[in-house]
Short mmCIF file of C-alpha atoms and ligand atoms in Angstrom, two decimals:
data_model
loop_
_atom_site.label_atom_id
_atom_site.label_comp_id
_atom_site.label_asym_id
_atom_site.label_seq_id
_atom_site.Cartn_x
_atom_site.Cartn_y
_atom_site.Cartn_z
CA UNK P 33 131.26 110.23 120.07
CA UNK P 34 135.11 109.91 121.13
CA UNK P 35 137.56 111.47 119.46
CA UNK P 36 140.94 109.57 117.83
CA UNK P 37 142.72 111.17 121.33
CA UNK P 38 140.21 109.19 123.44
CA UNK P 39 141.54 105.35 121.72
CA UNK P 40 144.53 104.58 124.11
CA UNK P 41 148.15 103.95 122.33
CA UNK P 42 148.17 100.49 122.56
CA UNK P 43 149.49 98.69 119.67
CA UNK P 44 150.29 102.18 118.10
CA UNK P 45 153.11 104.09 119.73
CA UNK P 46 153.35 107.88 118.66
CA UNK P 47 156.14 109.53 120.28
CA UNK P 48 156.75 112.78 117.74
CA UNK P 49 154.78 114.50 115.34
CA UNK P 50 154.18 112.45 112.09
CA UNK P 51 156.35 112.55 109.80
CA UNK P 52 159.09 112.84 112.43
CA UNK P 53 162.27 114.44 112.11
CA UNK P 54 164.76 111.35 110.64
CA UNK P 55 161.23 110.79 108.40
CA UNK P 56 161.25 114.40 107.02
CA UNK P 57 165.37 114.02 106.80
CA UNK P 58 164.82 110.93 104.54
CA UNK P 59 162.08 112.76 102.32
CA UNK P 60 164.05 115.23 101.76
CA UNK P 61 166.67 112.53 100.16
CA UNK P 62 163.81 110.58 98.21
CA UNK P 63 162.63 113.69 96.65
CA UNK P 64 166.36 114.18 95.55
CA UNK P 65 167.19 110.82 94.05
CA UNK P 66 163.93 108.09 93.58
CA UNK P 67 162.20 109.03 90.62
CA UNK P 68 159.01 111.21 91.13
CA UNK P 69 157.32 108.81 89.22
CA UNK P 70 157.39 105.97 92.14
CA UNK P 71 154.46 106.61 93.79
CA UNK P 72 155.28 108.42 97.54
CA UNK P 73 151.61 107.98 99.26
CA UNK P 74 152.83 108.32 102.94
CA UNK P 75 156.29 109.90 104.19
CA UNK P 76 156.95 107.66 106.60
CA UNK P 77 160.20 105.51 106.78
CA UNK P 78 160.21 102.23 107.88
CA UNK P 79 162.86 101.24 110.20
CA UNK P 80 161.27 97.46 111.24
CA UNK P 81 158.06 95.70 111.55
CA UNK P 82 156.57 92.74 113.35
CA UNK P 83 152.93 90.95 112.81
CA UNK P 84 150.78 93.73 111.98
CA UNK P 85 153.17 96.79 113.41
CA UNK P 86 155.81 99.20 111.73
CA UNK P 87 157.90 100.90 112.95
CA UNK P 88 159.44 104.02 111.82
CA UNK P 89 162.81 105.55 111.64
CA UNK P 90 161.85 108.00 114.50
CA UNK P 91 160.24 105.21 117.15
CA UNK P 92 156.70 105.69 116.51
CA UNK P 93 154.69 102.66 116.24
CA UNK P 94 152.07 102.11 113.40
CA UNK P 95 149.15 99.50 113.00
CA UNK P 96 149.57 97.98 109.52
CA UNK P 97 146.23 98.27 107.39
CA UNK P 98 148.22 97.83 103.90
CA UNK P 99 150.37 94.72 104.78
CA UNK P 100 152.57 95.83 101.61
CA UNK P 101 149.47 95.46 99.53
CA UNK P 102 148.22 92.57 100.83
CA UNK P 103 151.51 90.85 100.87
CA UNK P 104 152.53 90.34 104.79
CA UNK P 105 149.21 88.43 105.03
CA UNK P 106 151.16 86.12 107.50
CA UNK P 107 152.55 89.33 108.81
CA UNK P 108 155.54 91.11 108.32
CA UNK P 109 159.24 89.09 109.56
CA UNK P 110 157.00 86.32 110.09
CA UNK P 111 159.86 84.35 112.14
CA UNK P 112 159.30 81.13 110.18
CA UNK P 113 159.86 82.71 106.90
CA UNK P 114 162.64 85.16 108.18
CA UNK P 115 164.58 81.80 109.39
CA UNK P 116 163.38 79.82 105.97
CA UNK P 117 164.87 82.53 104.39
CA UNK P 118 168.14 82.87 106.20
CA UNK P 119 168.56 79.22 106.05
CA UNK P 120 167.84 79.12 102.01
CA UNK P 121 169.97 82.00 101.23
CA UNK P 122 173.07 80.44 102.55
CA UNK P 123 172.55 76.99 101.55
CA UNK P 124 171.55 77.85 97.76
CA UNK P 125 171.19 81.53 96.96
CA UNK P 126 170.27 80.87 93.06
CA UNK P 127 170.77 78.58 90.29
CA UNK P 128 168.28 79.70 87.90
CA UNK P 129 165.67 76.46 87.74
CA UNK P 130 165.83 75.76 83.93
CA UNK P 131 169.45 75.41 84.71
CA UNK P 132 170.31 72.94 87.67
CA UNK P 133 166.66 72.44 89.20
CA UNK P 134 165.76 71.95 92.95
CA UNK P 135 163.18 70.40 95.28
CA UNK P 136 161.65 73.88 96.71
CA UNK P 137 160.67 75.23 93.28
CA UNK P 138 158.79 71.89 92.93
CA UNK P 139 157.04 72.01 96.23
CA UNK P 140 155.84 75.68 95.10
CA UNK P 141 153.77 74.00 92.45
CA UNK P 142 152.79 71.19 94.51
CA UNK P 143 151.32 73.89 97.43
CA UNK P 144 149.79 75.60 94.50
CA UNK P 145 148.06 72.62 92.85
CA UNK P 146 146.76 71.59 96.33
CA UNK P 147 145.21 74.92 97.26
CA UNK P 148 143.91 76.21 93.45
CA UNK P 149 140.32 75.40 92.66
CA UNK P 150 139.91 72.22 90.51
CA UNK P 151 139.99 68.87 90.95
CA UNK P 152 142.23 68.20 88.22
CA UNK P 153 145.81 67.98 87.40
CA UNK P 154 147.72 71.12 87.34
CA UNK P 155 150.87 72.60 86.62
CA UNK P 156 152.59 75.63 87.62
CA UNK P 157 155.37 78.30 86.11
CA UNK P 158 157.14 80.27 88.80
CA UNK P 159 157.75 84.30 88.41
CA UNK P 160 158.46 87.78 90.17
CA UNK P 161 155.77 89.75 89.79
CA UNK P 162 151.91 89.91 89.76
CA UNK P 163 152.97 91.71 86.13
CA UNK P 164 155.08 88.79 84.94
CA UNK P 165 152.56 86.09 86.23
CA UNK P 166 149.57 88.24 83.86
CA UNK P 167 151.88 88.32 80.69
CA UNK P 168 152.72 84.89 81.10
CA UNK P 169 149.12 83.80 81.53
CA UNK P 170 148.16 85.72 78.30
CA UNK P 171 150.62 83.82 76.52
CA UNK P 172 149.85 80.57 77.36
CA UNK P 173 146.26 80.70 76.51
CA UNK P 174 147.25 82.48 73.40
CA UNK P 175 149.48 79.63 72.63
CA UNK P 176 147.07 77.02 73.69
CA UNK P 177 144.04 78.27 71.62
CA UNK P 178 146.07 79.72 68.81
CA UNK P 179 143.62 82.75 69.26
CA UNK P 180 145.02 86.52 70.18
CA UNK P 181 141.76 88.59 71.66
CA UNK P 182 142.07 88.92 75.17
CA UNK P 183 138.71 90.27 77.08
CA UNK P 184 139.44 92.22 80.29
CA UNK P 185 137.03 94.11 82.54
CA UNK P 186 136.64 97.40 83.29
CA UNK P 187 138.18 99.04 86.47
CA UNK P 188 140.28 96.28 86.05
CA UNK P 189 144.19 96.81 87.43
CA UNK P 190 146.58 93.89 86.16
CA UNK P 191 150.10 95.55 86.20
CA UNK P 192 152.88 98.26 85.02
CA UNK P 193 154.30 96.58 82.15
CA UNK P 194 153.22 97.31 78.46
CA UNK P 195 151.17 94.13 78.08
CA UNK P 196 149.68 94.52 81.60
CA UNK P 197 149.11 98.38 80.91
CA UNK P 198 146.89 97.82 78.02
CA UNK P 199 145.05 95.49 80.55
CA UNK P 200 144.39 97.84 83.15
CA UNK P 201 141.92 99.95 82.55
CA UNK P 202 142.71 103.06 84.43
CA UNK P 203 144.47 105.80 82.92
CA UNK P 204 145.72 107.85 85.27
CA UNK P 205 148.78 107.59 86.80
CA UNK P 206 148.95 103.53 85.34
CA UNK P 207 148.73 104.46 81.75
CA UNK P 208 149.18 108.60 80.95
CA UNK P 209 151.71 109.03 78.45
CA UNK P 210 152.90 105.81 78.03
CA UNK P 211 151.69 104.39 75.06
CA UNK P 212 151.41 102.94 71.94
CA UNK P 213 149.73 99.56 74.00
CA UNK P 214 149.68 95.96 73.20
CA UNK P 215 146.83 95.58 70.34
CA UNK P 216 144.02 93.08 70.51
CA UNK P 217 142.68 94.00 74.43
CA UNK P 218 139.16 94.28 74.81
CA UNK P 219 137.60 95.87 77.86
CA UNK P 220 133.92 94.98 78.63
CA UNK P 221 131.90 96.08 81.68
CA UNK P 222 132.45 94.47 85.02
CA UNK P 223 129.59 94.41 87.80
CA UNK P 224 129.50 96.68 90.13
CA UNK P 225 126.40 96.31 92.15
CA UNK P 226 126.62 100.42 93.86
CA UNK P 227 126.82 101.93 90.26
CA UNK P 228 126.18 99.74 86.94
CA UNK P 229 122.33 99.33 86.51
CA UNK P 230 122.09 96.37 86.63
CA UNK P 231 122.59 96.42 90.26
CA UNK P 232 122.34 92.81 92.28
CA UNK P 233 121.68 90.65 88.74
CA UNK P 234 125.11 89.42 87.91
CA UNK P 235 123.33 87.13 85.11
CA UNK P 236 122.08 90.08 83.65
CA UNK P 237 125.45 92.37 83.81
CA UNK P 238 127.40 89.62 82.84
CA UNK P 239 125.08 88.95 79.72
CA UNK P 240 125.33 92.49 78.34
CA UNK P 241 129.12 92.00 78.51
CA UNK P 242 128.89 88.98 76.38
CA UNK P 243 126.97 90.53 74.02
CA UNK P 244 129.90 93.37 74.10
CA UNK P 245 132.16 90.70 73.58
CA UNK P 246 130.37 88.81 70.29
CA UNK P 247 129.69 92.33 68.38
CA UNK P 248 133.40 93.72 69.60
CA UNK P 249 135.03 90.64 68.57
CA UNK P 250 133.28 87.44 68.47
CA UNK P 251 133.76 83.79 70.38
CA UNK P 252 136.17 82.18 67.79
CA UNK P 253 139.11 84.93 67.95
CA UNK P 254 139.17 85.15 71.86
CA UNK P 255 141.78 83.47 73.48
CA UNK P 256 140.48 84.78 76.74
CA UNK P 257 138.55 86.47 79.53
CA UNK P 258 140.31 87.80 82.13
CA UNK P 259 139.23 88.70 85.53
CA UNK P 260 139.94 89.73 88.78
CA UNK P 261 136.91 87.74 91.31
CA UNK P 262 137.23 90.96 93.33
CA UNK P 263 138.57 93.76 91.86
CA UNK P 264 141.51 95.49 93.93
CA UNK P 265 142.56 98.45 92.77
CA UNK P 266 139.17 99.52 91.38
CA UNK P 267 137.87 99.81 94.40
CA UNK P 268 137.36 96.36 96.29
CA UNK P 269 134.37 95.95 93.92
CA UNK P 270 132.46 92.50 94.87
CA UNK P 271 130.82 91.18 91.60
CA UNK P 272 126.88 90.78 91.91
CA UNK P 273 126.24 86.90 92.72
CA UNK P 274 126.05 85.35 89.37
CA UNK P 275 128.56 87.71 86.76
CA UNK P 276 131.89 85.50 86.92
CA UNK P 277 130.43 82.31 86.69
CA UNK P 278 127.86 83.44 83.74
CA UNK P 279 130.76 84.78 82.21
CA UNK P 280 132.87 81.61 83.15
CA UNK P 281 130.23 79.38 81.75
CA UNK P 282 130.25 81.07 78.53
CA UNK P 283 133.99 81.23 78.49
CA UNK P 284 134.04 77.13 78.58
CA UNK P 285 131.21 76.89 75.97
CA UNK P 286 133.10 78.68 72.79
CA UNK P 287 136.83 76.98 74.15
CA UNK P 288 138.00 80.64 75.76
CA UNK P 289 140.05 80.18 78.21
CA UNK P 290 138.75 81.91 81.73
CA UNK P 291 141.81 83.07 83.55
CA UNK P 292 141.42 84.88 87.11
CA UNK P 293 143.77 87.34 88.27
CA UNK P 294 144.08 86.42 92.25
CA UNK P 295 147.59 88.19 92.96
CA UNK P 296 145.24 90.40 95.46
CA UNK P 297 142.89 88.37 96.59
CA UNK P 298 144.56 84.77 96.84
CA UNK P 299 146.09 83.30 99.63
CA UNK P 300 143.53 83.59 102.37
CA UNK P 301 142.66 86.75 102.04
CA UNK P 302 138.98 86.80 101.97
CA UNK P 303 138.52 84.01 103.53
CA UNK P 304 138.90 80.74 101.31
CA UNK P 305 142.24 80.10 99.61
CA UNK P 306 141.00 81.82 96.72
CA UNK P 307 138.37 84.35 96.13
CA UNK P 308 137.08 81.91 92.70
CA UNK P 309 135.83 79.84 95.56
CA UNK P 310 133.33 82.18 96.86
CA UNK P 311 131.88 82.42 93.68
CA UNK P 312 131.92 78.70 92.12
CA UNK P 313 134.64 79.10 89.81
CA UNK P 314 136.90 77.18 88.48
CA UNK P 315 139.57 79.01 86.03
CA UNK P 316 141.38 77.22 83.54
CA UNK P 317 144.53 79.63 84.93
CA UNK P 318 145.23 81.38 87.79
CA UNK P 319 147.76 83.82 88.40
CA UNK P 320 148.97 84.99 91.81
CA UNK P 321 151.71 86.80 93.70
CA UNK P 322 151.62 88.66 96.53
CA UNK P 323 150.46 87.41 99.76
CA UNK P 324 152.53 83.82 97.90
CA UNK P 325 155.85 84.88 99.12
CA UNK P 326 155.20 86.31 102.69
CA UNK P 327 157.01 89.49 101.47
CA UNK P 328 159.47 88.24 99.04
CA UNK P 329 159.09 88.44 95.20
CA UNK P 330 157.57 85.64 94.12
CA UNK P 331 154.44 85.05 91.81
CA UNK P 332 152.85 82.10 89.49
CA UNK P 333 150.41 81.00 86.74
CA UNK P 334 148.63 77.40 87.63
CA UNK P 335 146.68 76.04 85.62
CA UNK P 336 144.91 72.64 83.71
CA UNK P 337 148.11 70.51 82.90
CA UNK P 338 147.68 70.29 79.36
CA UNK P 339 146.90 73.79 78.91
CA UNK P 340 150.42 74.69 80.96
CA UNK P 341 152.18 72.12 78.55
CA UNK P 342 151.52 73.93 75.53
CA UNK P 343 154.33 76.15 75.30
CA UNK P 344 157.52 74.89 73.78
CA UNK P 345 160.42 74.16 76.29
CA UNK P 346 161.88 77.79 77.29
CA UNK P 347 158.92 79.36 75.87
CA UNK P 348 158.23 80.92 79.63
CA UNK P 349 160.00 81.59 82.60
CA UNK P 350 162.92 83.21 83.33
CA UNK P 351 166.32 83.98 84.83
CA UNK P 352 165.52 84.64 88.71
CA UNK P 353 161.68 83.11 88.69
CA UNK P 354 161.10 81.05 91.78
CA UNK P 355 164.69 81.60 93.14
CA UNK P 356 164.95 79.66 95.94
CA UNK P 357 165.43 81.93 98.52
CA UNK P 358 161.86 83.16 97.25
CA UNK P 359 160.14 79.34 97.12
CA UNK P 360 161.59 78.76 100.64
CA UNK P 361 159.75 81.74 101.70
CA UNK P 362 156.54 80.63 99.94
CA UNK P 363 156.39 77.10 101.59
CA UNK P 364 156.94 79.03 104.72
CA UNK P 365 153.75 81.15 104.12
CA UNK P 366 152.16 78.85 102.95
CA UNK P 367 152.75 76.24 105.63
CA UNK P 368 151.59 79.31 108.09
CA UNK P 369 148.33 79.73 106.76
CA UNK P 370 148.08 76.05 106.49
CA UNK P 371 148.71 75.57 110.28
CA UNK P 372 146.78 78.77 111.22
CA UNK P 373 143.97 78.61 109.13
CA UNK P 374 144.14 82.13 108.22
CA UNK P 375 141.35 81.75 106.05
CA UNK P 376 139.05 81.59 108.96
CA UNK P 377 140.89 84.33 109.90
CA UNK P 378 140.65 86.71 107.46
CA UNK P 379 136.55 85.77 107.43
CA UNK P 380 136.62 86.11 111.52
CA UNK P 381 138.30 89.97 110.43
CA UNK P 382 135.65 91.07 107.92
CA UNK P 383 132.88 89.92 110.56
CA UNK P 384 135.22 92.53 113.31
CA UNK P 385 135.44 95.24 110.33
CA UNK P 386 131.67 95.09 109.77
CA UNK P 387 130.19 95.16 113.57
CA UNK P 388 132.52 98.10 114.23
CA UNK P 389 131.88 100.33 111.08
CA UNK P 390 128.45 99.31 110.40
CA UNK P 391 127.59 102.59 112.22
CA UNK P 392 129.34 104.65 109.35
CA UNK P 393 127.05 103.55 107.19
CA UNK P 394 124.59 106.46 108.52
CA UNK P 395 126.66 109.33 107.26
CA UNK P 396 126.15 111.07 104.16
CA UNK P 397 129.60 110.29 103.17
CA UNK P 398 129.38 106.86 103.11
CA UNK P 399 128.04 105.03 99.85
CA UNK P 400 128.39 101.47 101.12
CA UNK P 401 131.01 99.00 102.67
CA UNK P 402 131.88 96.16 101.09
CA UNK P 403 134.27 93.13 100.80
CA UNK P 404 135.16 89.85 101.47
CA UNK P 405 136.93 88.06 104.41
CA UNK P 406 139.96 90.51 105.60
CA UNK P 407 139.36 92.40 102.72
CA UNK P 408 137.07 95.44 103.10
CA UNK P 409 136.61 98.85 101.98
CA UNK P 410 134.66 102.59 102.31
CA UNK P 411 133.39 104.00 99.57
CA UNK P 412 132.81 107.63 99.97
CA UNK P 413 130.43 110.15 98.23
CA UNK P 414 129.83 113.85 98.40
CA UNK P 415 127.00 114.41 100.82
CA UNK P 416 123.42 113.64 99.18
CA UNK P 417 125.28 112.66 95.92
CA UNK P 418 126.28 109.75 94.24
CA UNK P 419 129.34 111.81 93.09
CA UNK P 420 132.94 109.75 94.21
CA UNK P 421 134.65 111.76 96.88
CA UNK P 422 138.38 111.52 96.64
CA UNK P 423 139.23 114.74 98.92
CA UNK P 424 137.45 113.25 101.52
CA UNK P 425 139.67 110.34 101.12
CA UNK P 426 142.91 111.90 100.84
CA UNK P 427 141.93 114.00 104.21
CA UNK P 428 140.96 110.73 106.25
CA UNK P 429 144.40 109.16 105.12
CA UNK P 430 146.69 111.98 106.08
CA UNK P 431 144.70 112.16 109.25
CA UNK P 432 145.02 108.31 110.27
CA UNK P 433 148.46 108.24 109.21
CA UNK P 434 148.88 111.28 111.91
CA UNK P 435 146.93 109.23 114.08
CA UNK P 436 149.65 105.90 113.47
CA UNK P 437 147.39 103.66 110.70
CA UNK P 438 149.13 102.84 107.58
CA UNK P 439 146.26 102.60 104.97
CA UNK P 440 145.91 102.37 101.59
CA UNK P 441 143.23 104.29 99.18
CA UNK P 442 142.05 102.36 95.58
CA UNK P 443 139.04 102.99 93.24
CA UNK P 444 138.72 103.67 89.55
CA UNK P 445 137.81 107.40 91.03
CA UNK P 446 140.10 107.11 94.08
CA UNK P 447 137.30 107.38 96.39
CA UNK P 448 137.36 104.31 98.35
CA UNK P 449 139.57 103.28 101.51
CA UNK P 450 140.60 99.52 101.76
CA UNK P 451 141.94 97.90 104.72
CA UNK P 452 143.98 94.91 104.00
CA UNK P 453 146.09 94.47 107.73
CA UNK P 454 148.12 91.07 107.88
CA UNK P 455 145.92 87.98 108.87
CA UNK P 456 147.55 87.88 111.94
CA UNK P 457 146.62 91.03 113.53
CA UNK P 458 145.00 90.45 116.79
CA UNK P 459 141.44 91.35 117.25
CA UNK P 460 143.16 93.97 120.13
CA UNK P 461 145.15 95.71 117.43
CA UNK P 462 142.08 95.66 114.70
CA UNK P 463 139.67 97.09 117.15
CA UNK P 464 141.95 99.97 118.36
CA UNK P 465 142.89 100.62 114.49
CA UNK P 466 138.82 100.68 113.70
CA UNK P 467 138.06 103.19 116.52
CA UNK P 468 140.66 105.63 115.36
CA UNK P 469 139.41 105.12 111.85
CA UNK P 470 135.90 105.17 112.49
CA UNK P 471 136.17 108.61 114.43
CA UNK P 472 138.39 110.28 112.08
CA UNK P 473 135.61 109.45 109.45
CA UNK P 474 133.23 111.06 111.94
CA UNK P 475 135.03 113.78 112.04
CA UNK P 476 136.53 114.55 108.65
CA UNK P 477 133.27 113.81 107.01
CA UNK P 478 131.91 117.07 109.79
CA UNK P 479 134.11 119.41 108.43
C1 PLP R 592 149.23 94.04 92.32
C2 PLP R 592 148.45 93.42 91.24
C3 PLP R 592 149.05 93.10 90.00
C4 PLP R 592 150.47 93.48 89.65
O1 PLP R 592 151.40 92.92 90.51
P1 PLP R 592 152.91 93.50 90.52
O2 PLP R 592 153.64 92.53 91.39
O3 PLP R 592 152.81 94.87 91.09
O4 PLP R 592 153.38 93.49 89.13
C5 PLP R 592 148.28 92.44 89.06
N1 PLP R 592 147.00 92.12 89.30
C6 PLP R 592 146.39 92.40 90.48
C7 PLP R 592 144.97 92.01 90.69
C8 PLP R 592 147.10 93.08 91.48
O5 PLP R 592 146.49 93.41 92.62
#
């Protein structure tokens, strides 16, 4: 088996010891003035970055496996969204939209009424964050039903603010010491083929959550069901074939609205515009962010038209949501993965993940892989157990960021290692990132 010193540098470039010197310099700054509670997963500064490679402050060369949390999918300083930008910025830098309105804001909503599932008219509200995009989706279907119970799923991750907290489902670090939450959140199971028992029957896992949802809190005071199609942060957990659109289906029968949270996994990303599509669903909202602004801030609810037009005029929105130096980076991205059809892209990079770590699959570390499209993931296990493995995890990261990967852990029991590298990574760069991956899992997983 060869070792991570056998995969030539190609795309990678390491020319000190990671972190490097100016790295370690800059640490020693962060520890002394960014808040310890801002997450610090890999000391390595960023000095610039092109397609799906970063470099740092000290020279080395990395191969991007995080794209920003699956933000760069068009990859990072794409140059038609760094000149988009530049051009923007100096022509209108902000207005605020509610005040003096412009044409790119409205083009954002047009992109994201062409590319939602549903054939149906839609309408859009602009935002900054995946965060703001959930809250404002709650709202409107509160609003629009004139029902307060929201359902949300287990292992579920939908932001940092208080509403969004009470969403997520994972206490530690998202929630620890932060409450009192937003009342009326309901958490029901979500499928999770590997470790629910219900295993590959979505109908069935998706029926005991109903019945969670009619003794917890009944039809008529849910204003409604909230889901990622593939949860992120959980752990890259793929619903069993049948769970969203059982749950969907009984969503639509008692008037609750189904909402799906696609700020991961929109955009491309596993290989249709939007995950929903994989499954047959068609939400009555959809919220996304991320991989939207090709790396600036920029998210969105869409949804049916007359459910968007409930809200009373400056009921939603805000001062800087879809600023226009953001929209004119959107239409760039999106305009990209128009042209490039980075959907087939992102299903061309699962098919590369899966031949080359199909092998790992043998070791008693190694509970399953799983994903969609370009977005994948290990979940790892303590040898002849079932038991999550999070050391394990931690050691492979350290080691492939040593090794110049930038990657990216998740799972409700932080077990689980998800690559997410820009669309646009070559299948030269992927495969040299795999082989150092796959034999530091070889090797880690031997000590
Ligand atoms: C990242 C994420 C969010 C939160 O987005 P922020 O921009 O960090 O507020 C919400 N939902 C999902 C599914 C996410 O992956």
């Amino acid at each position: 088996m060869p070792t991570v010193t056998d995969v030539p540098q190609k795309a990678r470039k390491l020319v000190t010891a990671i972190p490097g010197p100016k790295s370690q310099a800059l640490s020693e700054r962060h520890h002394q003035y960014v808040s310890a509670g801002v997450g610090a997963y890999m000391p390595i500064f960023a000095e610039s970055a092109s397609g799906s490679t970063i470099t740092d402050v000290d020279g080395n060369r990395f191969i991007d496996l995080a794209a920003g949390i699956a933000v760069t999918g068009v990859g990072n300083a794409a140059p038609e969204v760094v000149k988009a930008v530049q051009h923007a910025v100096a022509k209108l830098t902000h207005t605020n939209f509610a005040t003096t309105p412009y044409e790119s804001y409205i083009k954002v909503c047009e992109k994201l009424a062409e590319h939602t599932p549903g054939d149906f008219p839609k309408k859009s509200v602009l935002l900054n964050s995946g965060a703001e995009a959930v809250e404002n989706a709650v709202k409107i279907a509160r609003k629009y039903t004139g029902r307060s119970a929201v359902i949300v799923m287990e292992n579920a991750f939908h932001g940092r603010t208080n509403l969004t907290m009470a969403m997520t489902t994972k206490a530690s670090p998202y929630k620890q010491g932060f409450g009192a939450f937003a009342p009326d959140i309901y958490p029901v199971p979500y499928s999770y083929p590997l470790r629910d028992t219900f295993g590959e029957d979505g109908v069935a896992a998706a029926k005991a959550s109903i019945e969670k949802i009619e003794l917890l809190v009944g039809h008529d005071n849910v204003a409604a069901i909230i889901a990622e199609p593939l949860q992120g942060e959980g752990g890259f957990i793929v619903p069993a074939e049948g769970f969203l659109k059982t749950l969907s289906e009984w969503a639509h029968e008692h008037d609750v609205l189904y909402i799906s949270d696609e700020i991961q996994s929109g955009f491309c990303r596993t290989g249709e515009w939007f995950a929903s599509d994989h499954f047959g669903v068609i939400p009555d909202l959809i919220t996304t962010a991320k991989a939207l602004g090709g790396g600036m801030p920029i998210s969105a609810v869409t949804g049916r038209a007359e459910i968007m037009d409930s809200v009373q005029p400056g009921g939603i929105g805000g001062t800087y949501g879809g600023n226009p130096v953001s929209c004119a980076a959107a239409l760039a991205a999106v305009s990209l993965m128009e042209d490039k059809d980075l959907s087939a892209r992102a299903e061309h990079i699962g098919s590369v993940v899966n031949a080359s770590l199909k092998t790992l699959t043998s070791l008693d570390t190694v509970a399953q892989i799983r994903g969609l499209g370009a977005m994948q993931a290990i979940e790892f296990v303590k040898p002849g157990s079932m038991e999550p493995n999070k050391p394990l995890v931690s050691a492979i990261v350290a080691e492939a960021m040593k090794a110049g990967l930038i990657m990216l852990t998740c799972g409700i029991y932080g077990n689980v290692i998800r690559l997410l590298p820009p669309l646009v990574i070559s299948d030269e760069e992927l495969n040299e990132a795999l082989d150092v991956l796959k034999a530091i899992i070889i090797e880690v997983s031997a000590r």
